[in-house]
Coordinates of C-alpha atoms in Angstrom, one line a residue:
M1135 CA -135.4 33.0 -70.8
S1136 CA -134.1 30.0 -70.9
H1137 CA -133.9 29.9 -67.2
P1138 CA -136.5 28.6 -64.3
S1139 CA -138.6 32.2 -64.1
L1140 CA -139.7 33.6 -60.6
H1141 CA -142.9 34.7 -61.3
L1142 CA -144.4 36.3 -58.1
T1143 CA -147.7 36.0 -56.8
A1144 CA -149.4 37.3 -54.3
R1145 CA -149.2 34.5 -52.4
D1146 CA -145.7 34.9 -52.3
F1147 CA -145.8 38.6 -50.8
D1148 CA -147.8 37.2 -48.1
A1149 CA -144.9 34.6 -46.7
Y1150 CA -143.3 37.5 -45.6
A1151 CA -146.3 40.2 -43.9
A1152 CA -145.5 41.2 -40.7
E1153 CA -147.7 39.0 -38.5
K1154 CA -145.7 35.8 -39.9
A1155 CA -141.7 37.3 -39.9
T1156 CA -141.8 36.0 -36.9
S1157 CA -143.1 32.8 -37.2
K1158 CA -141.1 29.4 -38.6
A1159 CA -144.9 28.7 -38.8
Y1160 CA -144.3 30.4 -42.6
S1161 CA -140.8 29.0 -43.7
R1162 CA -142.0 26.7 -46.1
P1163 CA -144.0 29.4 -48.1
R1164 CA -141.2 31.9 -47.8
L1165 CA -139.1 28.9 -49.1
E1166 CA -140.5 28.5 -51.9
V1167 CA -139.5 32.2 -52.7
K1168 CA -136.1 32.3 -52.2
Q1169 CA -135.5 28.6 -54.6
R1170 CA -137.3 29.6 -57.4
A1171 CA -135.1 33.2 -56.9
L1172 CA -131.9 31.3 -56.4
A1173 CA -132.9 29.6 -59.7
W1174 CA -133.7 32.7 -61.7
A1175 CA -130.7 34.5 -60.2
R1176 CA -128.0 31.6 -62.5
G1177 CA -129.4 33.8 -65.0
V1178 CA -127.9 37.1 -63.9
V1179 CA -124.5 35.4 -62.7
A1180 CA -123.6 34.0 -66.5
R1181 CA -124.5 37.5 -67.5
L1182 CA -122.2 39.5 -65.1
S1183 CA -120.1 36.8 -65.8
E1184 CA -120.2 38.6 -69.5
L1185 CA -119.2 41.3 -68.7
G1186 CA -116.3 40.1 -67.0
I1187 CA -117.4 40.3 -63.0
S1188 CA -117.0 36.8 -61.2
V1189 CA -119.8 36.5 -58.0
D1190 CA -121.4 34.4 -55.7
V1191 CA -124.8 34.5 -55.1
H1192 CA -126.0 33.5 -51.7
G1193 CA -129.4 34.3 -50.4
S1194 CA -130.6 35.0 -46.5
D1195 CA -132.8 32.6 -44.0
E1196 CA -136.3 31.9 -45.2
H1197 CA -136.8 31.3 -41.4
P1198 CA -136.2 33.5 -38.1
S1199 CA -132.7 33.6 -37.4
I1200 CA -129.9 35.5 -34.9
R1201 CA -128.7 36.6 -38.9
N1202 CA -132.0 38.4 -39.6
K1203 CA -132.7 39.2 -35.6
H1204 CA -134.9 36.4 -35.1
R1205 CA -137.7 37.7 -38.3
A1206 CA -137.7 36.6 -42.0
D1207 CA -140.2 39.8 -43.4
C1208 CA -138.3 39.8 -46.8
Q1209 CA -136.6 37.6 -48.6
W1210 CA -132.4 38.2 -50.2
V1211 CA -129.9 37.6 -53.1
F1212 CA -127.0 38.7 -52.9
F1213 CA -124.6 38.8 -56.0
W1214 CA -120.9 39.5 -54.0
R1215 CA -117.8 39.3 -54.9
D1216 CA -116.7 34.9 -54.4
Q1217 CA -115.5 33.2 -51.7
A1218 CA -111.6 34.2 -51.8
A1219 CA -111.4 37.7 -52.6
R1220 CA -114.0 37.4 -49.5
D1221 CA -111.3 35.5 -46.9
E1222 CA -108.8 38.0 -47.9
L1223 CA -110.6 41.3 -47.0
D1224 CA -112.2 39.8 -44.3
R1225 CA -108.4 38.9 -43.1
L1226 CA -108.5 43.0 -43.2
L1227 CA -111.8 44.2 -41.5
D1228 CA -111.5 41.9 -38.5
R1229 CA -108.8 43.6 -37.3
G1230 CA -110.5 46.3 -36.5
R1231 CA -114.1 44.9 -35.4
S1232 CA -114.7 44.3 -31.3
I1233 CA -116.6 41.2 -29.8
S1234 CA -119.7 43.6 -29.5
D1235 CA -119.4 44.3 -33.1
A1236 CA -119.8 40.9 -34.2
I1237 CA -122.2 39.9 -31.2
D1238 CA -124.4 42.6 -32.6
D1239 CA -124.4 41.9 -36.6
P1240 CA -123.1 38.3 -37.0
S1241 CA -124.7 39.0 -40.3
P1242 CA -121.2 38.8 -43.2
Y1243 CA -123.6 40.7 -45.4
T1244 CA -122.7 43.8 -44.8
R1245 CA -119.0 43.8 -45.0
H1246 CA -119.1 43.6 -48.7
A1247 CA -120.4 45.8 -51.6
F1248 CA -123.0 43.8 -53.3
L1249 CA -125.4 44.0 -56.0
A1250 CA -129.5 42.0 -55.2
L1251 CA -132.5 41.3 -55.5
R1252 CA -135.0 42.0 -52.5
I1253 CA -138.6 40.5 -51.7
S1254 CA -140.4 42.5 -49.3
E1255 CA -144.6 41.9 -48.7
G1256 CA -145.3 45.7 -50.3
E1257 CA -142.6 45.8 -53.3
V1258 CA -139.5 44.0 -54.9
Q1259 CA -135.6 45.6 -55.9
V1260 CA -133.0 45.3 -56.6
C1261 CA -130.1 47.6 -55.8
F1262 CA -126.5 48.6 -55.6
A1263 CA -125.4 48.7 -52.0
V1264 CA -122.5 49.2 -49.5
H1265 CA -123.1 49.5 -45.7
P1266 CA -121.1 51.4 -43.9
D1267 CA -119.1 48.4 -42.2
A1268 CA -117.6 47.7 -46.1
K1269 CA -114.9 49.6 -45.2
V1270 CA -112.8 48.4 -47.6
D1271 CA -115.5 49.0 -50.0
V1272 CA -116.7 52.7 -48.4
D1273 CA -112.6 53.4 -48.8
N1274 CA -112.3 52.9 -51.9
L1275 CA -115.7 55.1 -52.7
R1276 CA -115.1 57.8 -50.9
A1277 CA -110.6 58.1 -52.6
R1278 CA -113.1 58.5 -56.2
L1279 CA -115.6 61.2 -54.6
S1280 CA -112.5 63.1 -53.1
T1281 CA -111.0 66.3 -54.7
T1282 CA -107.6 66.8 -54.9
E1283 CA -107.4 70.9 -55.8
E1284 CA -107.7 72.0 -52.4
A1285 CA -104.0 70.6 -51.4
T1286 CA -102.6 71.0 -54.8
G1287 CA -104.5 73.4 -56.6
E1288 CA -104.8 70.8 -59.6
P1289 CA -108.5 69.8 -61.1
A1290 CA -110.6 67.5 -60.0
S1291 CA -110.3 63.9 -60.8
P1292 CA -112.0 62.8 -62.8
L1293 CA -113.0 59.4 -61.0
A1294 CA -115.5 60.9 -59.7
A1295 CA -117.3 62.4 -63.0
E1296 CA -117.1 58.4 -64.0
L1297 CA -119.4 57.9 -61.2
T1298 CA -121.5 60.1 -62.2
S1299 CA -121.7 59.5 -65.8
A1300 CA -122.7 55.9 -64.9
L1301 CA -125.4 57.1 -62.1
H1302 CA -126.9 59.1 -64.5
A1303 CA -126.8 56.8 -67.9
L1304 CA -129.1 54.2 -65.3
P1305 CA -132.9 53.9 -65.9
E1306 CA -134.9 56.8 -65.1
Q1307 CA -136.9 54.7 -62.0
F1308 CA -133.0 54.6 -61.0
S1309 CA -133.6 56.5 -57.0
F1310 CA -130.2 56.4 -54.4
G1311 CA -130.3 57.2 -50.8
A1312 CA -129.0 55.9 -47.2
G1313 CA -131.5 53.6 -46.8
G1314 CA -135.2 53.9 -46.8
G1315 CA -135.2 57.6 -46.2
D1316 CA -135.5 60.8 -48.5
R1317 CA -134.0 59.4 -51.7
V1318 CA -132.8 61.7 -55.7
A1319 CA -133.7 60.7 -58.4
C1320 CA -130.0 58.6 -60.2
S1321 CA -130.6 61.3 -63.1
A1322 CA -129.8 64.1 -60.8
A1323 CA -126.4 62.4 -59.3
T1324 CA -124.0 64.8 -58.5
R1325 CA -120.8 64.6 -56.3
D1326 CA -122.0 66.3 -53.4
A1327 CA -124.6 65.4 -52.9
I1328 CA -123.3 61.3 -53.1
T1329 CA -120.9 62.2 -50.7
E1330 CA -124.0 63.4 -48.8
M1331 CA -125.4 60.5 -49.2
L1332 CA -122.7 58.4 -47.9
R1333 CA -122.2 60.7 -44.4
R1334 CA -126.2 60.4 -43.9
A1335 CA -125.1 56.5 -44.8
A1336 CA -122.3 56.4 -42.4
D1337 CA -123.5 58.7 -39.3
G1338 CA -127.4 56.3 -39.4
Q1339 CA -125.8 53.6 -39.9
V1340 CA -127.5 52.5 -42.7
P1341 CA -126.3 51.3 -46.3
L1342 CA -126.0 53.3 -49.2
W1343 CA -128.0 52.1 -51.1
I1344 CA -128.3 52.7 -55.5
G1345 CA -132.0 50.8 -57.2
W1346 CA -135.5 50.1 -58.4
S1347 CA -138.2 50.2 -56.4
V1348 CA -141.5 47.7 -58.5
P1349 CA -145.0 47.7 -56.0
R1350 CA -146.4 44.8 -55.4
E1351 CA -149.8 45.3 -57.3
T1352 CA -147.1 46.2 -60.5
A1353 CA -145.1 43.1 -60.1
I1354 CA -148.1 41.1 -59.6
E1355 CA -149.5 43.4 -62.8
H1356 CA -147.0 42.7 -65.0
A1357 CA -145.5 39.2 -63.5
D1358 CA -144.9 37.5 -67.0
I1359 CA -142.6 40.7 -68.2
L1360 CA -141.2 41.0 -64.5
D1361 CA -138.7 38.4 -64.6
E1362 CA -136.5 39.9 -67.1
Q1363 CA -137.1 43.5 -65.9
L1364 CA -135.5 42.3 -62.8
E1365 CA -132.8 40.6 -64.6
D1366 CA -131.9 43.5 -66.8
A1367 CA -132.0 46.1 -63.9
L1368 CA -129.6 44.2 -62.3
V1369 CA -127.2 44.4 -65.4
A1370 CA -127.6 47.5 -65.6
L1371 CA -126.5 47.9 -62.1
A1372 CA -123.2 46.3 -63.2
P1373 CA -121.5 49.1 -63.6
I1374 CA -121.6 50.9 -60.6
Y1375 CA -120.4 47.6 -58.7
R1376 CA -117.9 47.4 -60.6
L1377 CA -116.7 51.1 -60.1
V1378 CA -116.9 51.1 -55.9
A1379 CA -116.8 47.6 -55.8
W1380 CA -113.0 47.2 -54.4
S1381 CA -111.1 44.8 -56.3
R1382 CA -107.0 44.8 -56.9
E1383 CA -107.6 46.4 -60.7
N1384 CA -110.0 48.6 -58.9
D1385 CA -107.8 49.9 -56.1
R1386 CA -108.0 53.8 -55.6
I1387 CA -106.4 53.3 -51.6
A1388 CA -103.0 51.2 -52.3
L1389 CA -104.4 48.6 -50.5
D1390 CA -102.9 46.0 -52.4
H1391 CA -99.0 46.8 -50.5
K1392 CA -101.2 46.3 -47.3
L1393 CA -102.5 42.9 -47.8
E1394 CA -99.0 41.8 -49.1
G1395 CA -98.5 43.2 -45.9
I1396 CA -100.9 41.6 -43.8
E1397 CA -100.2 38.4 -46.0
Q1398 CA -96.3 38.5 -44.6
E1399 CA -98.0 38.9 -41.4
R1400 CA -100.2 35.8 -41.4
A1401 CA -98.1 33.5 -42.6
R1402 CA -95.0 34.5 -40.1
A1403 CA -97.6 34.4 -37.8
H1404 CA -98.3 31.4 -38.8
A1405 CA -94.7 30.2 -39.0
E1406 CA -94.1 31.0 -35.4
L1407 CA -97.5 28.9 -34.9
E1408 CA -96.2 26.1 -36.2
A1409 CA -92.1 26.3 -34.6
E1410 CA -94.4 26.9 -31.2
N1411 CA -96.1 23.6 -31.7
E1412 CA -93.2 22.0 -32.6
R1413 CA -91.4 22.9 -29.1
W1414 CA -94.4 21.8 -27.5
R1415 CA -94.9 18.3 -29.2
S1416 CA -90.9 18.1 -28.1
E1417 CA -91.2 19.2 -24.2
Q1418 CA -94.3 16.7 -24.9
A1419 CA -92.9 13.7 -25.8
R1420 CA -89.5 13.7 -23.6
A1421 CA -92.2 14.7 -20.4
R1422 CA -94.5 10.6 -22.3
E1423 CA -90.3 9.8 -22.2
R1424 CA -89.2 10.7 -18.3
S1425 CA -92.8 9.4 -17.5
M1426 CA -91.6 5.8 -19.1
E1427 CA -88.8 5.8 -17.8
Q1428 CA -90.0 6.4 -13.8
A1429 CA -92.7 3.8 -14.5
R1430 CA -90.3 1.5 -14.9
A1431 CA -88.0 2.4 -12.1
R1432 CA -90.7 2.5 -10.1
G1433 CA -92.0 -1.1 -11.6
D1434 CA -87.8 -2.5 -11.3
E1435 CA -88.4 -1.4 -7.6
R1436 CA -91.8 -3.7 -7.0
V1437 CA -90.2 -6.4 -8.0
E1438 CA -86.8 -6.0 -6.0
A1439 CA -88.9 -6.1 -2.7
A1440 CA -91.1 -8.6 -4.1
L1441 CA -87.9 -11.2 -3.9
P1442 CA -86.4 -12.4 -1.0
A1443 CA -84.3 -10.7 1.2
R1444 CA -80.9 -12.6 0.3
R1445 CA -80.8 -13.4 -3.5
P1446 CA -78.9 -16.7 -4.9
T1447 CA -75.1 -16.1 -6.8
L1448 CA -73.5 -18.0 -8.4
A1449 CA -71.8 -19.3 -5.6
T1450 CA -74.8 -20.4 -3.9
L1451 CA -77.3 -21.8 -7.0
F1452 CA -75.8 -23.8 -7.6
K1453 CA -74.6 -25.4 -4.7
S1454 CA -75.7 -28.4 -2.2
T1455 CA -76.8 -27.8 1.3
S1456 CA -77.1 -32.3 1.4
G1457 CA -74.0 -34.2 1.7
A1458 CA -72.8 -35.4 -1.3
G1459 CA -70.3 -33.3 -3.5
R1460 CA -69.4 -33.1 -7.1
G1461 CA -70.7 -35.7 -9.3
G1462 CA -73.7 -37.3 -6.9
E1463 CA -70.5 -39.4 -4.9
P1464 CA -71.3 -38.5 -1.1
R1465 CA -68.8 -37.1 1.3
P1466 CA -67.1 -38.1 3.9
A1467 CA -67.9 -37.8 6.9
S1468 CA -66.6 -35.8 9.0
R1469 CA -63.6 -37.1 12.1
H1470 CA -65.9 -35.8 14.8
G1471 CA -69.8 -36.5 13.2
A1472 CA -71.1 -40.0 13.2
E1473 CA -71.5 -41.2 9.2
G1474 CA -73.6 -40.3 8.1
G1475 CA -75.5 -38.3 10.7
A1476 CA -75.4 -34.0 11.5
P1477 CA -71.6 -32.4 12.4
A1478 CA -70.5 -32.5 16.0
R1479 CA -70.3 -29.6 18.2
R1480 CA -66.0 -28.6 18.4
A1481 CA -64.5 -28.4 21.7
P1482 CA -63.5 -26.0 23.6
H1483 CA -59.0 -25.9 23.5
G1484 CA -58.3 -28.5 26.3
E1485 CA -61.7 -30.3 26.4
A1486 CA -63.1 -33.2 25.4
E1487 CA -66.0 -33.4 22.2
P1488 CA -68.4 -34.0 23.2
Q1489 CA -71.0 -37.8 21.9
A1490 CA -72.9 -37.0 19.4
K1491 CA -76.2 -36.7 20.8
A1492 CA -78.2 -39.3 17.9
E1493 CA -77.5 -40.1 14.9
A1494 CA -80.0 -39.1 12.4
P1495 CA -82.0 -41.7 10.3
Q1496 CA -80.2 -43.5 7.3
R1497 CA -80.8 -41.2 3.9
P1498 CA -80.0 -43.0 0.2
P1499 CA -76.4 -43.2 -0.6
A1500 CA -77.4 -40.1 -3.2
E1501 CA -78.5 -37.6 -0.7
P1502 CA -76.7 -38.2 2.7
A1503 CA -77.1 -35.4 5.3
P1504 CA -75.7 -32.3 4.8
R1505 CA -72.9 -30.9 6.2
A1506 CA -72.4 -28.0 8.1
Q1507 CA -69.7 -24.8 7.5
R1508 CA -66.9 -23.7 9.1
A1509 CA -67.4 -20.4 10.0
P1510 CA -65.0 -17.6 8.2
S1511 CA -61.5 -17.4 10.0
G1512 CA -61.3 -16.1 13.1
E1513 CA -64.5 -16.3 14.1
P1514 CA -66.5 -18.4 16.1
D1515 CA -67.9 -21.2 14.2
A1516 CA -71.5 -20.6 13.7
A1517 CA -74.4 -23.1 14.6
A1518 CA -75.1 -26.0 12.6
K1519 CA -78.3 -25.4 10.3
P1520 CA -80.2 -28.1 11.0
A1521 CA -80.5 -30.7 8.1
P1522 CA -84.5 -31.0 7.0
E1523 CA -86.7 -33.6 8.6
P1524 CA -87.5 -36.2 6.0
A1525 CA -90.4 -36.8 4.3
K1526 CA -93.3 -38.4 7.3
G1527 CA -93.5 -42.3 6.7
G1528 CA -90.0 -42.7 4.6
A1529 CA -86.8 -41.6 2.4
L1530 CA -89.0 -39.9 -0.8
E1531 CA -86.9 -41.1 -4.2
K1532 CA -88.4 -39.4 -8.0
G1533 CA -91.2 -41.0 -8.8
S1534 CA -92.3 -41.5 -4.8
R1535 CA -95.8 -40.7 -4.5
V1536 CA -97.2 -38.3 -1.6
R1537 CA -99.8 -36.9 0.5
V1538 CA -99.6 -33.2 0.8
R1539 CA -99.8 -32.5 4.5
R1540 CA -101.0 -28.9 4.5
G1541 CA -101.2 -25.7 2.4
P1542 CA -103.3 -25.3 -0.7
F1543 CA -103.3 -28.7 -2.0
G1544 CA -103.4 -30.4 1.5
D1545 CA -104.6 -33.5 1.6
K1546 CA -104.6 -34.5 -1.9
I1547 CA -101.9 -37.1 -3.9
G1548 CA -98.8 -36.8 -6.0
V1549 CA -96.4 -37.6 -7.6
V1550 CA -92.7 -37.2 -6.8
S1551 CA -90.8 -35.8 -10.0
E1552 CA -87.8 -34.9 -8.8
L1553 CA -86.0 -33.7 -6.1
D1554 CA -83.6 -30.7 -6.0
G1555 CA -81.4 -31.3 -3.2
R1556 CA -82.2 -28.0 -1.1
G1557 CA -85.1 -29.5 0.8
G1558 CA -87.7 -29.8 -1.8
A1559 CA -89.7 -31.3 -4.3
R1560 CA -91.3 -30.8 -7.6
V1561 CA -95.2 -33.1 -6.9
L1562 CA -96.8 -33.7 -10.2
L1563 CA -101.0 -33.3 -9.2
G1564 CA -103.1 -34.5 -11.6
L1565 CA -102.7 -31.5 -14.3
L1566 CA -100.7 -29.3 -11.8
A1567 CA -97.0 -29.8 -11.0
T1568 CA -95.8 -26.8 -7.5
R1569 CA -92.2 -27.2 -5.7
L1570 CA -93.5 -28.2 -1.8
E1571 CA -90.9 -28.8 1.1
L1572 CA -90.0 -31.9 2.0
D1573 CA -91.4 -31.2 5.4
D1574 CA -95.3 -30.4 3.8
L1575 CA -94.8 -34.3 2.0
E1576 CA -95.7 -37.7 4.0
L1577 CA -94.6 -40.8 2.3
V1578 CA -97.7 -42.9 0.6
V1579 CA -97.3 -47.2 0.9
D1580 CA -98.4 -49.2 -1.6
G1581 CA -102.2 -49.7 -1.3
R1582 CA -102.4 -46.2 -0.4
D1583 CA -105.4 -44.1 -2.9
R1584 CA -104.1 -44.2 -6.8
P1585 CA -105.1 -40.1 -7.2
A1586 CA -106.9 -39.3 -9.9
L1587 CA -107.0 -36.9 -13.1
S1588 CA -109.4 -34.9 -12.0
T1589 CA -110.1 -34.4 -16.2
S1590 CA -112.9 -33.9 -18.6
H1591 CA -112.4 -36.5 -20.4
R1592 CA -111.5 -39.5 -17.7
K1593 CA -113.6 -41.1 -15.5
P1594 CA -111.9 -40.7 -11.8
L1595 CA -110.4 -44.6 -10.8
A1596 CA -113.4 -47.0 -8.4
P1597 CA -111.4 -46.1 -4.3
T1598 CA -109.9 -49.4 -3.3
P1599 CA -110.3 -50.9 0.1
R1600 CA -107.2 -50.3 2.3
K1601 CA -104.7 -52.3 3.8
A1602 CA -105.3 -52.6 7.4
R1603 CA -101.6 -51.7 8.2

């Protein structure tokens, strides 16, 4: 034999003793047996393939697990239909299986007919088995064993005779039965005997078993030829597997059309699910868009609330509140007010106009005193807005050095870079530039400290003594 040998020893059988079955401490010797059995199984797969039977190989867990009910008292090597065929039937079998059944027996090996090698403490066996949970295969077997003479009076179908002939062709050591109960030699198999065993298997929820068992002592004594004998025995059971296990070529229950219906229903359900998912995705996209629009609206509201109550317009943005007119030329003085001073209040009709209290300080020609606006027609004149107080210490102009009187830059010295004509100025404070009201600035006379740039690459200038005023 070109493939690896099984070569069972007494130590291999002892690994499955009852006192070791629930302990993971003995998983290592059981794993060694499993690996050798799977390697040996490759030769069986090759020989079955030559007979036109394509199977997959799987081994049971070598450690206690939920699939073996936490008891590793034997090692199974299963030869069953390939993954695609199992998936096709599982979709049908799952429709009639309750959740409690799935929890009670999560193992997938009872749902399909299979050929197998089984090693336990006292024996090694090869078999064909079909469990009542393998409903498709059981129904296919029942259809093969059924007769037509009760309904139509015609002779019985030759399908049952074909199965009994295959059982008779097996070696005389082979037997069949329901689970581990009483077994009947395959050479004495009849249609009624097979039907009775199938009924017992369904009642006891145990598999219908057809195979050959080799006691432990015999297996150890003939270990040199046992591997080939077990392989031949599995190949001999291949015709039984072909006649019982459902396939599209061995469809006795017209399952092909039912599977097509299931596939169509599955495709329709998949299409409906995809349509529902697409609707859900569209709704989520619309919800996200609405949420973004609401967030933008709330942001705009917050920005509007943070702005001054009266926004500048094109009419007021470029209109100077100072006395300068267009082009920077000074506006003519009011006929009731002093030149360069605040406009006088208009006297009522028939009364003399009051004299202005005092003239405002003279401003440079470019910045005359602001002029009050006339009230709209039909309304009394509004009180004239007082002009902003000039910077303390004299008039300011571009380039003037100033001291900040209050605020976060209090007592800092800076340079006026520009006047905005609305009572404010842009002041350079070292590396910073900020807009300050003229009331918050104080003109620094010549001789005051020059502001030092607070940078890391320039040393501050040494202070110079102040001149006495």
